[in-house]
Amino acid sequence: MTIVTAAQSKTPEASRRRLVYRHALATRLTHWINALCVTVLLMSGLQIFLAHPALYWGQFGADSDRPAFEIGAETNKDGAERGFVRLGSATLDTTGVLGLVPNADGDPTERAFPRWATIPSWRSLALGRRWHFFFAWLFVANLTAYYVFGLINGHLRRELAPTRDQLRPSAILADIGDHLRLKFPKGEAARRYNPLQKLAYVGVVAALLPLMILTGLTMSPGMDAALPWLVELFGGRQSARTIHFITAGLLLLFVLVHLTMVLLAGPINGVRAMITGKLAISEDDDHEPHSAR
Amino acid sequence: MSRIQPADSRRIGRRQFLGLGAASLGAALLGGCDRLSEAPSFQDLLGSAEGLTYRMQRLLGGGRTLAREFSAADLSPDFKVNGTHAPDTPAYAALRETGFADWRLRVDGLVVRPLDLSLADLVAMPQRTQITRHDCVEGWSAIGKWQGVPLADVLTRATLLPAARFAVFHCADMYEHAADGTGQYYESIDLIDAFHPQTILAHRFNDEALSVGHGAPLRLRVERQLGYKQAKYVMRIEMTDRLDRFGRGKGGFWPDRGYEWYAGI
């Protein structure tokens, strides 16, 4: 994190800002490749899910077995079709959004997810699988590169792992307060991640992403024969499929929160830093949140 | 030649694979995923992952690893009939009429001794029984008990010629009446799967004679792959050195329609 260049002051507001080197090239490259992969994997994964929009727990699960979760369409008593999402015995009417959604001509059709959410937009399990498995390989290669570079250049240890100070309950509580008041570090403190940020990133990098890979592999009958502990670990192929789906939901939630935080903290500065590596920070720390150091 | 050949696919190295992936990245953003999905060359690019998956699984699993076998307590209460429920050809109806007494399994192609085996011949051979999980490409799974003859024993009896590389299973069901005349169900596997101990020609399911819905009189079980590889209504096994002369050339009814030939995932 050396100072690469100092911004020349033209206006009083910008007078106290300077650019610091924030993200290594490896971090930036793997970030964007990962963003592409996760997007394609999510959307092609939803396409695959269209073929059997139900989740089970255990070793097996098919039409006549009771699903734990289901998206579908049914005709109610008045003869009207409606889309629904069912979790256990709770049913939610989701007509128009999930289960019963407009087709290419705008007519309501039985389909778990809307056209804009899947790759390709039309129903094709075969193409959805092709997209999914190609980008799954790219995703695994990219994540591996991220770990390797992160270990070599110290990104994981120095930048991602929370310090002991940051893990103190008081520091975490203070950081929660800062987030609730939408107070984001602008000065020196912006040169490192805050406690909640680190915990979220570590959770994604060390837990959610590996969990996606492992549960994905468990759905493969070839892998189950090669590595039988996979099925044992998740309590069955259908359990693994369910965890795969839940974890994808958690990743989507992370992405939404992450994008919101980028927007709130200054999207141009943040996105530029993830492209060029250089982040603008202010010299005067008057807006410094108290948890920052 | 088959698309899945270690020698061929080795030409696409990891760097090229990643390079192509990165190139596809830019194109995806510009052209939109739908337009890419329609382009045959892009479909082929995406399909290149299949070779990698095949080689990785063969590397990890080789010919030896077994699919998990379950106990009778684990059986699915209802094992869904999928695909063809009953072949609608007069020839099949005639065989069914007599309880498949006149049915013969033809084993030919690149073999020393072509065989014609009746159901009684198959029952007289050494049997294997296994309770395994059937995984449909759609995502569901069902556990069932299968009894049959190891394919390895049948192929050993016929004796393969050195050029034989794949076993092609010709089925009785016309799955689709396609304009190009294809649509007869067929499937194929490599010799690693053909000689795998759990690869059997099943004639019994859950302790009863195989029902028509599940593929009577004989179906393939190749336990480390997805459901569409488990060809039902098997009439003929043809040993071959190449898959491009069957159907649309991809080695199976569903592979001809965009699905992976290697369905271990």
PDB file of C-alpha atoms in Angstrom, chain A residues 32-33 36 40 43 48-54 56 59-65 115 118-122 124-127 129-135 137-138 141-142 216-228 231-232 236-238 241, chain B residues 3 17-18 20-21 24-25 33-34 36-38 42-49 52-53 56-57 60-61 65-68 70 74-78 80 133 135-143 223-226 228 257-260 262-265:
ATOM      1  CA  TRP A  32     -13.768  -9.248 -12.000  1.00  0.00           C
ATOM      2  CA  ILE A  33     -13.403 -12.773 -13.357  1.00  0.00           C
ATOM      3  CA  LEU A  36     -18.490 -12.691 -14.231  1.00  0.00           C
ATOM      4  CA  VAL A  40     -23.218 -16.648 -15.154  1.00  0.00           C
ATOM      5  CA  MET A  43     -28.256 -17.407 -13.965  1.00  0.00           C
ATOM      6  CA  ILE A  48     -30.980 -25.818 -14.560  1.00  0.00           C
ATOM      7  CA  PHE A  49     -33.348 -25.480 -11.607  1.00  0.00           C
ATOM      8  CA  LEU A  50     -36.265 -24.895 -14.016  1.00  0.00           C
ATOM      9  CA  ALA A  51     -36.081 -28.580 -14.977  1.00  0.00           C
ATOM     10  CA  HIS A  52     -37.050 -29.693 -11.480  1.00  0.00           C
ATOM     11  CA  PRO A  53     -37.971 -26.728  -9.261  1.00  0.00           C
ATOM     12  CA  ALA A  54     -38.121 -28.636  -5.982  1.00  0.00           C
ATOM     13  CA  TYR A  56     -35.381 -32.343  -0.899  1.00  0.00           C
ATOM     14  CA  GLN A  59     -30.189 -39.240  -0.341  1.00  0.00           C
ATOM     15  CA  PHE A  60     -33.105 -39.241  -2.796  1.00  0.00           C
ATOM     16  CA  GLY A  61     -36.041 -37.084  -3.822  1.00  0.00           C
ATOM     17  CA  ALA A  62     -38.345 -37.014  -6.865  1.00  0.00           C
ATOM     18  CA  ASP A  63     -41.923 -36.241  -7.872  1.00  0.00           C
ATOM     19  CA  SER A  64     -43.669 -38.535  -5.394  1.00  0.00           C
ATOM     20  CA  ASP A  65     -41.418 -37.584  -2.481  1.00  0.00           C
ATOM     21  CA  ARG A 115     -36.909 -15.170 -18.412  1.00  0.00           C
ATOM     22  CA  THR A 118     -31.910 -17.348 -16.629  1.00  0.00           C
ATOM     23  CA  ILE A 119     -29.217 -18.119 -19.197  1.00  0.00           C
ATOM     24  CA  PRO A 120     -30.396 -18.666 -21.847  1.00  0.00           C
ATOM     25  CA  SER A 121     -33.680 -16.786 -21.413  1.00  0.00           C
ATOM     26  CA  TRP A 122     -35.628 -19.589 -23.134  1.00  0.00           C
ATOM     27  CA  SER A 124     -32.865 -25.188 -22.337  1.00  0.00           C
ATOM     28  CA  LEU A 125     -31.486 -27.505 -19.708  1.00  0.00           C
ATOM     29  CA  ALA A 126     -28.755 -28.636 -22.121  1.00  0.00           C
ATOM     30  CA  LEU A 127     -27.492 -25.093 -22.780  1.00  0.00           C
ATOM     31  CA  ARG A 129     -25.626 -27.003 -18.176  1.00  0.00           C
ATOM     32  CA  ARG A 130     -23.033 -26.068 -20.800  1.00  0.00           C
ATOM     33  CA  TRP A 131     -22.822 -22.508 -19.500  1.00  0.00           C
ATOM     34  CA  HIS A 132     -22.767 -23.725 -15.917  1.00  0.00           C
ATOM     35  CA  PHE A 133     -19.986 -26.278 -16.251  1.00  0.00           C
ATOM     36  CA  PHE A 134     -17.742 -24.116 -18.442  1.00  0.00           C
ATOM     37  CA  PHE A 135     -17.930 -21.210 -16.039  1.00  0.00           C
ATOM     38  CA  TRP A 137     -14.195 -24.579 -14.328  1.00  0.00           C
ATOM     39  CA  LEU A 138     -13.225 -20.944 -14.905  1.00  0.00           C
ATOM     40  CA  ALA A 141      -9.336 -21.874 -11.681  1.00  0.00           C
ATOM     41  CA  ASN A 142      -9.851 -18.219 -10.774  1.00  0.00           C
ATOM     42  CA  GLY A 216     -21.879 -28.802  -6.756  1.00  0.00           C
ATOM     43  CA  LEU A 217     -19.422 -31.690  -6.983  1.00  0.00           C
ATOM     44  CA  THR A 218     -21.631 -33.794  -4.711  1.00  0.00           C
ATOM     45  CA  MET A 219     -24.391 -33.636  -7.311  1.00  0.00           C
ATOM     46  CA  SER A 220     -22.076 -35.397  -9.772  1.00  0.00           C
ATOM     47  CA  PRO A 221     -22.476 -39.188  -9.680  1.00  0.00           C
ATOM     48  CA  GLY A 222     -18.939 -39.545 -11.050  1.00  0.00           C
ATOM     49  CA  MET A 223     -17.477 -37.444  -8.245  1.00  0.00           C
ATOM     50  CA  ASP A 224     -19.534 -39.275  -5.625  1.00  0.00           C
ATOM     51  CA  ALA A 225     -17.896 -42.525  -6.725  1.00  0.00           C
ATOM     52  CA  ALA A 226     -14.423 -40.958  -6.801  1.00  0.00           C
ATOM     53  CA  LEU A 227     -14.754 -39.081  -3.487  1.00  0.00           C
ATOM     54  CA  PRO A 228     -17.405 -40.856  -1.386  1.00  0.00           C
ATOM     55  CA  VAL A 231     -21.996 -37.438   0.001  1.00  0.00           C
ATOM     56  CA  GLU A 232     -21.261 -38.296   3.633  1.00  0.00           C
ATOM     57  CA  GLY A 236     -26.958 -37.147   0.593  1.00  0.00           C
ATOM     58  CA  ARG A 237     -27.045 -35.844  -2.950  1.00  0.00           C
ATOM     59  CA  GLN A 238     -30.411 -34.152  -2.533  1.00  0.00           C
ATOM     60  CA  ARG A 241     -28.461 -29.867  -3.949  1.00  0.00           C
TER      61      ARG A 241
ATOM     62  CA  ARG B   3     -15.524 -35.652 -29.045  1.00  0.00           C
ATOM     63  CA  PHE B  17      -8.984 -22.811 -21.954  1.00  0.00           C
ATOM     64  CA  LEU B  18      -8.670 -19.779 -19.718  1.00  0.00           C
ATOM     65  CA  LEU B  20     -10.955 -18.693 -24.487  1.00  0.00           C
ATOM     66  CA  GLY B  21     -12.875 -18.140 -21.279  1.00  0.00           C
ATOM     67  CA  SER B  24     -15.864 -15.237 -24.161  1.00  0.00           C
ATOM     68  CA  LEU B  25     -16.131 -12.779 -21.269  1.00  0.00           C
ATOM     69  CA  CYS B  33     -25.898 -14.368 -23.477  1.00  0.00           C
ATOM     70  CA  ASP B  34     -28.867 -15.300 -25.647  1.00  0.00           C
ATOM     71  CA  LEU B  36     -24.100 -16.450 -27.717  1.00  0.00           C
ATOM     72  CA  SER B  37     -26.313 -19.356 -26.714  1.00  0.00           C
ATOM     73  CA  GLU B  38     -27.585 -19.576 -30.292  1.00  0.00           C
ATOM     74  CA  PHE B  42     -19.962 -20.760 -28.790  1.00  0.00           C
ATOM     75  CA  GLN B  43     -21.904 -23.876 -27.816  1.00  0.00           C
ATOM     76  CA  ASP B  44     -18.827 -25.856 -28.816  1.00  0.00           C
ATOM     77  CA  LEU B  45     -16.619 -23.571 -26.730  1.00  0.00           C
ATOM     78  CA  LEU B  46     -18.834 -24.083 -23.693  1.00  0.00           C
ATOM     79  CA  GLY B  47     -18.870 -27.795 -24.473  1.00  0.00           C
ATOM     80  CA  SER B  48     -15.066 -27.933 -24.236  1.00  0.00           C
ATOM     81  CA  ALA B  49     -15.496 -28.108 -20.461  1.00  0.00           C
ATOM     82  CA  LEU B  52     -11.892 -31.442 -18.929  1.00  0.00           C
ATOM     83  CA  THR B  53     -14.557 -32.920 -16.662  1.00  0.00           C
ATOM     84  CA  MET B  56     -10.524 -35.082 -14.346  1.00  0.00           C
ATOM     85  CA  GLN B  57     -13.087 -37.679 -13.277  1.00  0.00           C
ATOM     86  CA  LEU B  60      -9.690 -39.270  -9.879  1.00  0.00           C
ATOM     87  CA  GLY B  61     -11.939 -42.275 -10.338  1.00  0.00           C
ATOM     88  CA  THR B  65     -14.070 -46.515  -7.873  1.00  0.00           C
ATOM     89  CA  LEU B  66     -17.553 -47.793  -7.125  1.00  0.00           C
ATOM     90  CA  ALA B  67     -20.778 -45.864  -6.895  1.00  0.00           C
ATOM     91  CA  ARG B  68     -22.234 -46.031  -3.412  1.00  0.00           C
ATOM     92  CA  PHE B  70     -27.391 -48.686  -0.361  1.00  0.00           C
ATOM     93  CA  ASP B  74     -32.905 -46.784   1.634  1.00  0.00           C
ATOM     94  CA  LEU B  75     -35.085 -47.674  -1.389  1.00  0.00           C
ATOM     95  CA  SER B  76     -37.250 -44.874  -2.792  1.00  0.00           C
ATOM     96  CA  PRO B  77     -40.933 -45.609  -2.022  1.00  0.00           C
ATOM     97  CA  ASP B  78     -41.721 -44.799  -5.648  1.00  0.00           C
ATOM     98  CA  LYS B  80     -40.330 -42.611 -11.122  1.00  0.00           C
ATOM     99  CA  ARG B 133     -28.970 -44.044  -6.645  1.00  0.00           C
ATOM    100  CA  ASP B 135     -29.639 -39.305 -10.753  1.00  0.00           C
ATOM    101  CA  CYS B 136     -31.698 -37.637 -13.442  1.00  0.00           C
ATOM    102  CA  VAL B 137     -30.173 -34.764 -15.399  1.00  0.00           C
ATOM    103  CA  GLU B 138     -33.208 -32.750 -14.296  1.00  0.00           C
ATOM    104  CA  GLY B 139     -32.006 -32.872 -10.698  1.00  0.00           C
ATOM    105  CA  TRP B 140     -34.056 -35.538  -8.917  1.00  0.00           C
ATOM    106  CA  SER B 141     -32.739 -38.844  -7.508  1.00  0.00           C
ATOM    107  CA  ALA B 142     -34.319 -42.218  -6.767  1.00  0.00           C
ATOM    108  CA  ILE B 143     -32.843 -45.324  -5.165  1.00  0.00           C
ATOM    109  CA  GLU B 223     -23.896 -46.205 -12.135  1.00  0.00           C
ATOM    110  CA  ARG B 224     -21.400 -43.361 -12.276  1.00  0.00           C
ATOM    111  CA  GLN B 225     -23.383 -41.431 -14.870  1.00  0.00           C
ATOM    112  CA  LEU B 226     -26.742 -39.661 -15.122  1.00  0.00           C
ATOM    113  CA  TYR B 228     -30.161 -40.665 -19.647  1.00  0.00           C
ATOM    114  CA  ARG B 257     -29.631 -32.893 -28.602  1.00  0.00           C
ATOM    115  CA  GLY B 258     -27.038 -30.839 -26.758  1.00  0.00           C
ATOM    116  CA  TYR B 259     -26.434 -32.850 -23.604  1.00  0.00           C
ATOM    117  CA  GLU B 260     -23.002 -34.113 -22.583  1.00  0.00           C
ATOM    118  CA  TYR B 262     -19.988 -37.962 -20.649  1.00  0.00           C
ATOM    119  CA  ALA B 263     -22.732 -37.605 -18.058  1.00  0.00           C
ATOM    120  CA  GLY B 264     -20.696 -38.130 -14.903  1.00  0.00           C
ATOM    121  CA  ILE B 265     -21.795 -34.678 -13.804  1.00  0.00           C
TER     122      ILE B 265
END
